[in-house]
XYZ file of C-alpha atoms in Angstrom:
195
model
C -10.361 -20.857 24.076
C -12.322 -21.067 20.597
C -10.800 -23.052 18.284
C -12.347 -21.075 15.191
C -11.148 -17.787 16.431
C -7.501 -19.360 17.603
C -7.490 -20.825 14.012
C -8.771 -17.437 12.290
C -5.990 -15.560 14.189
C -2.914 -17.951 13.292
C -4.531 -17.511 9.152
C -4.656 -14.022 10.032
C -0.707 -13.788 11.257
C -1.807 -12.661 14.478
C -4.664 -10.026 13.748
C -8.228 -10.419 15.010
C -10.964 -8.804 13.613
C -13.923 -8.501 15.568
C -16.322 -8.145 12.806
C -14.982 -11.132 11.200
C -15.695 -13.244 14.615
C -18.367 -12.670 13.985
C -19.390 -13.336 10.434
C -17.960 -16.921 11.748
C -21.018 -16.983 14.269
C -19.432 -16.073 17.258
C -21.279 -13.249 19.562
C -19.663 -9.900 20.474
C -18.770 -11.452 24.211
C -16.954 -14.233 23.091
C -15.087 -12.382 20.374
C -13.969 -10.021 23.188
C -13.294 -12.595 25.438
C -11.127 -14.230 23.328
C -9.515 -11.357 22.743
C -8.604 -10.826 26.467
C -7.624 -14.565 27.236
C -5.569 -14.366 24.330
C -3.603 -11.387 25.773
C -4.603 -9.118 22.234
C -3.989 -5.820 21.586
C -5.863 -3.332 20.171
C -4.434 -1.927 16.819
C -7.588 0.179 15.535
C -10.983 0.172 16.316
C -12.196 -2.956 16.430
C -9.109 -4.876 15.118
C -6.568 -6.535 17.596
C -3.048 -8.460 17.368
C -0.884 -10.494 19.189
C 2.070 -8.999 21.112
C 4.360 -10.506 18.529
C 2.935 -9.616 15.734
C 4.866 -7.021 13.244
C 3.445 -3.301 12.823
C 1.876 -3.094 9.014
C 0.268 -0.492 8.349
C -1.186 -1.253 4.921
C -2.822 -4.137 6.495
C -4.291 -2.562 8.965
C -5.570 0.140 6.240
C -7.381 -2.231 4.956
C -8.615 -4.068 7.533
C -10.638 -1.255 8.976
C -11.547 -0.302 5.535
C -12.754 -2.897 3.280
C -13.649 -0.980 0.645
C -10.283 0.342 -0.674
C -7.729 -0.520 -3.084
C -4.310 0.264 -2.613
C -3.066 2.096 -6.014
C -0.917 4.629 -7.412
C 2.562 4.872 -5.352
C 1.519 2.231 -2.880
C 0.770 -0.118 -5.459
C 4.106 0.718 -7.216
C 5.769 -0.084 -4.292
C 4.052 -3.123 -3.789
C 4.701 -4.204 -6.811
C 8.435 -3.320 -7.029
C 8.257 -0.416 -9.496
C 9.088 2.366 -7.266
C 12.316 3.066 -5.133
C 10.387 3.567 -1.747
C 7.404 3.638 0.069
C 5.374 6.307 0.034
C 4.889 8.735 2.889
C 1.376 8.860 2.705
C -1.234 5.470 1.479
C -2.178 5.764 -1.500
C -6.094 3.740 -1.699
C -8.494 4.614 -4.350
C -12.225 4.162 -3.641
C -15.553 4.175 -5.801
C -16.966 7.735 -6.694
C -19.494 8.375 -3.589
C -17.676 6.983 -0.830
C -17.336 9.219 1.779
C -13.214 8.913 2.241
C -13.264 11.621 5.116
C -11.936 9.023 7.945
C -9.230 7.892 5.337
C -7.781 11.575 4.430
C -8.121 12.528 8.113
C -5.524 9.488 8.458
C -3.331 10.776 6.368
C -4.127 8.698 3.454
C -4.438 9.865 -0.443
C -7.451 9.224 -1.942
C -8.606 8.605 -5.538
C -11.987 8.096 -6.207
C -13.323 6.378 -9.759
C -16.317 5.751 -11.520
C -17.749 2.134 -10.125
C -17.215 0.754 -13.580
C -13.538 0.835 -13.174
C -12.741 0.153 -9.690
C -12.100 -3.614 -10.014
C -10.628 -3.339 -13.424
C -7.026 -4.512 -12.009
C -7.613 -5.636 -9.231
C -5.393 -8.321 -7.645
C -4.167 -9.454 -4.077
C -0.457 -8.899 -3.227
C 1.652 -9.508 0.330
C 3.182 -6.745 2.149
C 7.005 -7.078 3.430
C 5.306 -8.215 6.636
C 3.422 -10.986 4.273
C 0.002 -9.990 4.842
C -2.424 -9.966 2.121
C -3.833 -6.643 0.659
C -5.679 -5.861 -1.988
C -3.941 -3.912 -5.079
C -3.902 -2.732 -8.774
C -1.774 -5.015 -11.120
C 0.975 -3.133 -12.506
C -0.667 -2.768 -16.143
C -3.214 -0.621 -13.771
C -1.060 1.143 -11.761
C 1.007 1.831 -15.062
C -2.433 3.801 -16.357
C -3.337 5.071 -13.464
C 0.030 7.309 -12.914
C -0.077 8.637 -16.467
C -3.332 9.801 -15.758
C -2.543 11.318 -13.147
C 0.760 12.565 -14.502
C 0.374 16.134 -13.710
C 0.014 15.372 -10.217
C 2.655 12.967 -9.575
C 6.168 13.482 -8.750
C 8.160 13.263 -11.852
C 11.240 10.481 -10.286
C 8.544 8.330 -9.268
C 6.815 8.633 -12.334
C 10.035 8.086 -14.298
C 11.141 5.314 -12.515
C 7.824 3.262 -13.039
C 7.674 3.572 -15.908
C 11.137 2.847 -17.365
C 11.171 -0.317 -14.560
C 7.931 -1.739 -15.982
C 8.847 -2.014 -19.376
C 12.335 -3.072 -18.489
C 10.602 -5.940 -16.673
C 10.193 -9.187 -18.875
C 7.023 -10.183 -16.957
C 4.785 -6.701 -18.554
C 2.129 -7.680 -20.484
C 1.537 -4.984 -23.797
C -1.357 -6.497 -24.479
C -3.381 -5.722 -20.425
C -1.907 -2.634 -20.785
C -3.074 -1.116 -24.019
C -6.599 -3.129 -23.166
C -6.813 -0.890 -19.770
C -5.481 2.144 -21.512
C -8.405 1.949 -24.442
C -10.876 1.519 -21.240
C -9.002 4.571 -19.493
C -9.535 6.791 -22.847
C -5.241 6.738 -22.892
C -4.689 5.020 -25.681
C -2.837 7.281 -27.879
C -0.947 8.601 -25.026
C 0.209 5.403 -23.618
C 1.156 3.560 -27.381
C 3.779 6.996 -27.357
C 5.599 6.250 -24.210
C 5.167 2.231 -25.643
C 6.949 3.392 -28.762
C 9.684 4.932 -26.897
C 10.167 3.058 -23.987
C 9.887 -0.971 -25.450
């Protein structure tokens, strides 16, 4: 058995992606072959896990979609500002991308101008401790109030009044995205009221 892939599948808490094999130099044959001796099994197209390993969904998300970032109610989750998870993903995505696969998935998709796609952008675990990538909460705070109209009003309440309960919020990030957002004026109303 290759060591590199056993190694990239123990850093990986059991998940094996083929196209990551073989950015590591290994060929298509021994990717799959390791994935046989191993005993893997096959999660999504081209990604595979160990019997043991836990079901995560946002992982997986992501790992068959490396373009995304998980945002909006996902991201609140993630971040401990909403109540539950949602039903469906939230991801958002650059303007152009052609989401099609993702909403036939059952995923909600927000799509930006390039110039702010990685304003935000962080790495978070799930509750099953894998990595994913996600807006910080000064993003995800801007991102529901514009978006207000389409949100559901408890989860939009309760984000709001939990972040600026929480003593690690930072003002400053916030009103910084919000003047990049055009929210500004908006967002200093509910900081008036709310700090």
């Amino acid at each position: 058995m290759d060591d590199r892939l056993k190694t990239y599948l123990d850093e990986n808490n059991g998940f094996f992606r083929i196209a990551d094999a073989r950015a590591l130099g290994v060929s298509k044959g021994t990717a799959i072959s390791f994935v046989k001796e191993a005993g893997l099994k096959k999660a999504a197209h081209g990604v595979y896990c160990s019997e043991d390993t836990w079901p995560d969904r946002l992982f997986l998300i992501q790992l068959r979609n490396r373009k995304i970032i998980f945002s909006h109610e996902t991201a609140l989750y993630l971040h401990g500002l909403a109540d539950r998870e949602s039903v469906r993903p939230v991801v958002t995505v650059k303007r152009g991308y052609n989401a099609s696969h993702l909403k036939a998935d059952n995923i909600k998709v927000y799509t930006v101008i390039p110039e702010w796609f990685e304003i935000g952008l962080q790495e978070t675990q799930t509750a099953s401790g894998n990595i994913v990538r996600v807006y910080d909460r000064e993003r995800c705070i801007c991102d529901i109030l514009r978006e207000k109209k389409r949100m559901d009003i408890q989860v939009f309440q309760t984000a709001m009044n939990a972040y600026f309960r929480n003593e690690n919020k930072n003002i400053h990030k916030l009103m910084k995205y919000a003047s990049e957002f055009g929210i500004e004026k908006v967002m200093r109303q509910y900081t008036e009221v709310l700090l």
